[in-house]
Tab-separated table of C-alpha atoms in Angstrom:
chain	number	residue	atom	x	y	z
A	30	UNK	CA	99.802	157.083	69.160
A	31	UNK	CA	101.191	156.798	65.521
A	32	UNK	CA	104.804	155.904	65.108
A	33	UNK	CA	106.949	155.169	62.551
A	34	UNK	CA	110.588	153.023	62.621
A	35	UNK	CA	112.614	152.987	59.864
A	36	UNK	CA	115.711	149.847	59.618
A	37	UNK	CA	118.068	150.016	59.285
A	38	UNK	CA	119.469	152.999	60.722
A	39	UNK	CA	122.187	152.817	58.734
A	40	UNK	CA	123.134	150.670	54.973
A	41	UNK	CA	126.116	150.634	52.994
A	42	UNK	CA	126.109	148.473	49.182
A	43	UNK	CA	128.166	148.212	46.252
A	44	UNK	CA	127.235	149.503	43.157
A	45	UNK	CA	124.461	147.586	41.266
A	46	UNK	CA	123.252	145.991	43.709
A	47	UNK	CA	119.215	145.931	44.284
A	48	UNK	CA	118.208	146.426	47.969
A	49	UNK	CA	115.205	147.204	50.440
A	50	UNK	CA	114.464	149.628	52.955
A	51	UNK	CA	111.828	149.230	55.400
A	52	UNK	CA	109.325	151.093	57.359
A	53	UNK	CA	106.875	150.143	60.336
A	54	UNK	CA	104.314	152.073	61.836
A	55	UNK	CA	102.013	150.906	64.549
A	56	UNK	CA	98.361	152.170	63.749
A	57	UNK	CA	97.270	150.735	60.349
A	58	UNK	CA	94.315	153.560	60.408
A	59	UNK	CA	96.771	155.487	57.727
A	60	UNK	CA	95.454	157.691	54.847
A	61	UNK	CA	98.770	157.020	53.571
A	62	UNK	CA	102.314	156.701	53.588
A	63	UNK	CA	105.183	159.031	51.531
A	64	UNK	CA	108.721	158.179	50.644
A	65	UNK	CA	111.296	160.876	50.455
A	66	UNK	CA	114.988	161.737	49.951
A	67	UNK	CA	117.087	164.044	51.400
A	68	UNK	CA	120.738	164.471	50.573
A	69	UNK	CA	123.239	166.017	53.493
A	70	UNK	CA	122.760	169.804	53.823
A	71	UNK	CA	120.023	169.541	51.518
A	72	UNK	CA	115.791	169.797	51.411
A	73	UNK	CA	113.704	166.534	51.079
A	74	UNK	CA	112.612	165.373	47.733
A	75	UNK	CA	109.210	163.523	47.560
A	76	UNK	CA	109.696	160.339	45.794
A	77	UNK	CA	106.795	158.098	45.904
A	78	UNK	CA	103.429	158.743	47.412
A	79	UNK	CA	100.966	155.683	48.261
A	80	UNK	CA	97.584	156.151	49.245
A	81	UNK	CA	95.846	153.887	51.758
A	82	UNK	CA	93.691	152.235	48.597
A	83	UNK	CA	96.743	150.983	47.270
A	84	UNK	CA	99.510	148.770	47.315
A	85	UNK	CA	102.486	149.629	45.740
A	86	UNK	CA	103.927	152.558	43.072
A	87	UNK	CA	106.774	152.560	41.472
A	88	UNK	CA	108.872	155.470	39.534
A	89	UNK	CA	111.857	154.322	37.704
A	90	UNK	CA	114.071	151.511	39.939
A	91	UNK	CA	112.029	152.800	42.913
A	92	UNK	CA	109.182	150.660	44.227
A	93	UNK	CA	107.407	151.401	47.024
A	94	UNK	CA	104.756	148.980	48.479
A	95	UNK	CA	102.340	148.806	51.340
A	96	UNK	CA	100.795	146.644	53.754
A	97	UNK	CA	98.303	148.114	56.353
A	98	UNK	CA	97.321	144.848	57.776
A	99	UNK	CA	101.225	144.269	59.027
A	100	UNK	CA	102.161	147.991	59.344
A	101	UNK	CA	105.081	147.974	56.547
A	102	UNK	CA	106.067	149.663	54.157
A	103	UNK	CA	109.198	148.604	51.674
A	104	UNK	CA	111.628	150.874	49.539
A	105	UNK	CA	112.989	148.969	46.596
A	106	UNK	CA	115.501	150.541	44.968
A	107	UNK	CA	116.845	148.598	41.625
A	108	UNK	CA	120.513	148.726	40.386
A	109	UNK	CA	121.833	151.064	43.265
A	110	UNK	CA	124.070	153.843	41.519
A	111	UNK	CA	126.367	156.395	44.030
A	112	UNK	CA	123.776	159.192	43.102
A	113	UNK	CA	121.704	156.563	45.477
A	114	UNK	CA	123.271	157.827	48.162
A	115	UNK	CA	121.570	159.620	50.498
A	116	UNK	CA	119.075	159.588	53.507
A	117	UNK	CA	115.615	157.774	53.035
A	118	UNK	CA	112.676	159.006	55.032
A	119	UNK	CA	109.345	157.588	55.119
A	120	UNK	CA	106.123	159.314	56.571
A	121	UNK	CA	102.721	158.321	57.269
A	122	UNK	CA	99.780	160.392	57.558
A	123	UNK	CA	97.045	158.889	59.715
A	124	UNK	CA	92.998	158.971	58.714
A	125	UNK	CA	91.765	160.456	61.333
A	126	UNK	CA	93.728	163.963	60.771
A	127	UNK	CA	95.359	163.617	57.130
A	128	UNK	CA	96.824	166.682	57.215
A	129	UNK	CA	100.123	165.711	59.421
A	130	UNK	CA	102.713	163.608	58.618
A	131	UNK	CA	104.650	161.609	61.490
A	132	UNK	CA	107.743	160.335	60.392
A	133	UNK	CA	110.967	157.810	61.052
A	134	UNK	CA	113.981	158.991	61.495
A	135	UNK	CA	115.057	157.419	58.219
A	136	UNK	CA	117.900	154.816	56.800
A	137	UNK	CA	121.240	156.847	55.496
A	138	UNK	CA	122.511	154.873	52.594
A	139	UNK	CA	125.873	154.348	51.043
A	140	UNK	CA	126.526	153.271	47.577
A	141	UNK	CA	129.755	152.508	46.882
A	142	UNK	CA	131.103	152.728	43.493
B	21	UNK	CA	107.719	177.053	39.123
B	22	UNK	CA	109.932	177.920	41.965
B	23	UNK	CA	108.187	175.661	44.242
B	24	UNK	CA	108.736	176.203	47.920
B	25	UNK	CA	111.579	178.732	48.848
B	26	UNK	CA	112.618	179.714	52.091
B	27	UNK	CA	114.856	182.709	53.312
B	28	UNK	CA	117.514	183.084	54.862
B	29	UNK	CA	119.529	179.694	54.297
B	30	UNK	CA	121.807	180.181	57.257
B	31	UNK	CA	121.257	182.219	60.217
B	32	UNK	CA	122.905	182.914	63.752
B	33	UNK	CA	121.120	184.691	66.757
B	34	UNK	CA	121.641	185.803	70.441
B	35	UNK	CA	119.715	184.393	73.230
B	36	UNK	CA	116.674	186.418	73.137
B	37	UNK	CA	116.629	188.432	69.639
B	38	UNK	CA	113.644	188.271	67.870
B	39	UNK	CA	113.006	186.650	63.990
B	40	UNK	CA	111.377	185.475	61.195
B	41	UNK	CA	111.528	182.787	58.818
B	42	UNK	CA	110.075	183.496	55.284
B	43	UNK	CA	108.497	180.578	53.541
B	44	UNK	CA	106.412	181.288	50.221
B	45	UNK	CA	105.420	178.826	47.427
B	46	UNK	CA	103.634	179.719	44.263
B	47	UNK	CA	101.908	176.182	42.894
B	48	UNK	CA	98.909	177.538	45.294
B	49	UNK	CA	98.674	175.171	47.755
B	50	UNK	CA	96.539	175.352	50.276
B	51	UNK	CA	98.094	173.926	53.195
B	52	UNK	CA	101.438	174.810	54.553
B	53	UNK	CA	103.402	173.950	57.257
B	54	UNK	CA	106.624	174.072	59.091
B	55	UNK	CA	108.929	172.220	60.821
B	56	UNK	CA	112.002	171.201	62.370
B	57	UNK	CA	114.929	168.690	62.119
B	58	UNK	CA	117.223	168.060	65.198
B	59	UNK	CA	119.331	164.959	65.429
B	60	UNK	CA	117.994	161.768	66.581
B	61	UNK	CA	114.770	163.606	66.911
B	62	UNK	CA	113.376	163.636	63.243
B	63	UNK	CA	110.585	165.955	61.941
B	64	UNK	CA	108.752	167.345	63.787
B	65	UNK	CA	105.856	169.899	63.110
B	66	UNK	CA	105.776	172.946	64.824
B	67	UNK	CA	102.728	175.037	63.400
B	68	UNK	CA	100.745	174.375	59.991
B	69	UNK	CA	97.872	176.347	58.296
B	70	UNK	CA	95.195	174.927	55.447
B	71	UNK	CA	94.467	177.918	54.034
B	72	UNK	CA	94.888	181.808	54.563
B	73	UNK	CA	93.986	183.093	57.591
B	74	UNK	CA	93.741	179.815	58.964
B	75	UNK	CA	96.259	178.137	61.666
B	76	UNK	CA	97.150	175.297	64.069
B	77	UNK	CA	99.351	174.103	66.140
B	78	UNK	CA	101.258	171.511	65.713
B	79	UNK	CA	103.760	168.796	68.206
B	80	UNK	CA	106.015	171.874	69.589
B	81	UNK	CA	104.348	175.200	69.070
B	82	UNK	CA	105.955	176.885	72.038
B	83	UNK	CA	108.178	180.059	71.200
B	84	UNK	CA	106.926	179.821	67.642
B	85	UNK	CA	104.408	182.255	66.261
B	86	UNK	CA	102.814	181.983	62.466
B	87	UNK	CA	100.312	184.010	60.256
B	88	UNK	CA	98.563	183.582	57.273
B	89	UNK	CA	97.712	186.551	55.383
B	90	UNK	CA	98.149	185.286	52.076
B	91	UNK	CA	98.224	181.614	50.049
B	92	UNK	CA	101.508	182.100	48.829
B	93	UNK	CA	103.152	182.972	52.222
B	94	UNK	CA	103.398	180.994	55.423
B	95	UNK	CA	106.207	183.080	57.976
B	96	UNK	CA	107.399	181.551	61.095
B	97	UNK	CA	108.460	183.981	64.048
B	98	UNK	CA	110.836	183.133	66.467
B	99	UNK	CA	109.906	185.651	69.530
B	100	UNK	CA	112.844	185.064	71.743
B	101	UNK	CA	115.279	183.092	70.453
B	102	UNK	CA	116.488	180.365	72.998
B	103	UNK	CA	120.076	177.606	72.372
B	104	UNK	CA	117.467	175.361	72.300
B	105	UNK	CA	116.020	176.671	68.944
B	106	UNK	CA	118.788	175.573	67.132
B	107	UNK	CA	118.099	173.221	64.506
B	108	UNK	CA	117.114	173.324	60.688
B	109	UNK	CA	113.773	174.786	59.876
B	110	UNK	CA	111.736	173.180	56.964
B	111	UNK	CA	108.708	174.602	55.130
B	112	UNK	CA	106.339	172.581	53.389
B	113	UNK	CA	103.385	172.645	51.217
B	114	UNK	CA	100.569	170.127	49.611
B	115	UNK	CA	97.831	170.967	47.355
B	116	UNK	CA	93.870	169.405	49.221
B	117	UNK	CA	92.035	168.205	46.167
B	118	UNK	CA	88.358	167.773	46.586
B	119	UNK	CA	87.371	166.319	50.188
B	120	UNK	CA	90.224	167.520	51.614
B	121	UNK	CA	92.697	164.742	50.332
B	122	UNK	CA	95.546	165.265	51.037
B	123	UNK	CA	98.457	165.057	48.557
B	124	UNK	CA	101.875	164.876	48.001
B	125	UNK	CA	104.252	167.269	50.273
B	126	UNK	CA	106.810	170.095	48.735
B	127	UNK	CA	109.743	170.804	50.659
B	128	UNK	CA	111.875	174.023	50.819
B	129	UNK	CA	115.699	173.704	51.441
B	130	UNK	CA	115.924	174.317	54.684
B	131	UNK	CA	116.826	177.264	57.274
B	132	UNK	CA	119.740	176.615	59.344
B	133	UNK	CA	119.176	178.730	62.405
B	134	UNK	CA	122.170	178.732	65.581
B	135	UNK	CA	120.984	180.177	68.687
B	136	UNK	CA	124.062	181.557	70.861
């Protein structure tokens, strides 16, 4: 059975700083593996979707890369601003039923200004 | 586009009423789903459909109904509302290009449902 960890639970940075959030999942048989954001009260925002095929995408300072062989996944986020903060979710989809997502329960970060 | 939107935001029921959560998107995605977001718990899926008139469960179906009469819309029925219902209720939605991949999901905000 798929599942996902996310660590850690819980990160707090200053301003400007670059940092990494991880994910883990235990069945590398993904079809593959979504980043999101959701802010407290709020909806979650997709922000980077890899597929299996590939190993990393990137959108602005966010870089997202992959490694089915170990079962990771990295969130690098570049020049942390407060608008960083917010809760970071990651989700895998597995190739035998791409359709559902299983998910961590995702890192809440701080950025302190 | 609106994207995915989802009525009510907020919501508050008695043990045992009866209600449903509207979902509708219009970037005419195929597959839709819901779910729902309890503390320590995650996401979890409760029903999902890839295409109209088309449904499946998903990890906790039970006291949840869902229909799918059209593309756009994708409503989630509570039948009798139980305290342990409580939690925020997410629809979602995701275009299937050709072979069925599967793409990126669309989230709505969110239904915060209390069950009393």
């Amino acid at each position: 059975k798929q599942e996902v960890t996310q660590i850690p639970a819980a990160l707090s940075v200053p301003e400007g700083e670059n940092l990494v959030l991880n994910c883990s999942f235990t069945d590398s048989a993904i079809y593959n593996l979504q980043w999101f954001r959701q802010d407290p009260g709020k909806g979650l925002t997709s922000l980077l979707l890899i597929q299996s095929s590939q190993r990393e995408q990137t959108s602005g300072r966010l870089n997202a890369s992959l490694d089915k062989s170990s079962g990771r996944s990295t969130l690098y986020i570049a020049a942390s601003q407060p608008g960083d903060s917010a809760t970071y979710l990651c989700a895998v989809s597995n190739a035998g039923n791409n359709r559902k997502l299983i998910w961590g329960l995702g890192t809440s970060l701080g950025v302190n200004p | 586009n609106a994207g995915v939107t989802q009525t009510p935001k907020f919501q508050v029921l008695k043990t045992g009423q009866s209600m449903t959560l509207q979902c509708a998107q219009d970037m005419n995605h195929e597959y839709m789903s819901w779910y729902r977001q309890d503390p320590g718990m995650g996401l979890r899926l409760i029903h999902y459909s890839v295409g109209a008139g088309i449904t499946d469960q998903g990890e906790v179906p039970n006291g949840y109904n869902v229909s799918r009469s059209t593309t756009e819309d994708f409503p989630l029925r509570l039948l009798s509302a139980a305290p342990s219902q409580t939690s925020v209720y997410f629809c979602a939605s995701s275009y299937s290009g050709r072979g069925g991949l599967y793409n990126e999901q669309f989230f709505g905000p969110g239904t915060r449902l209390t069950v009393l």
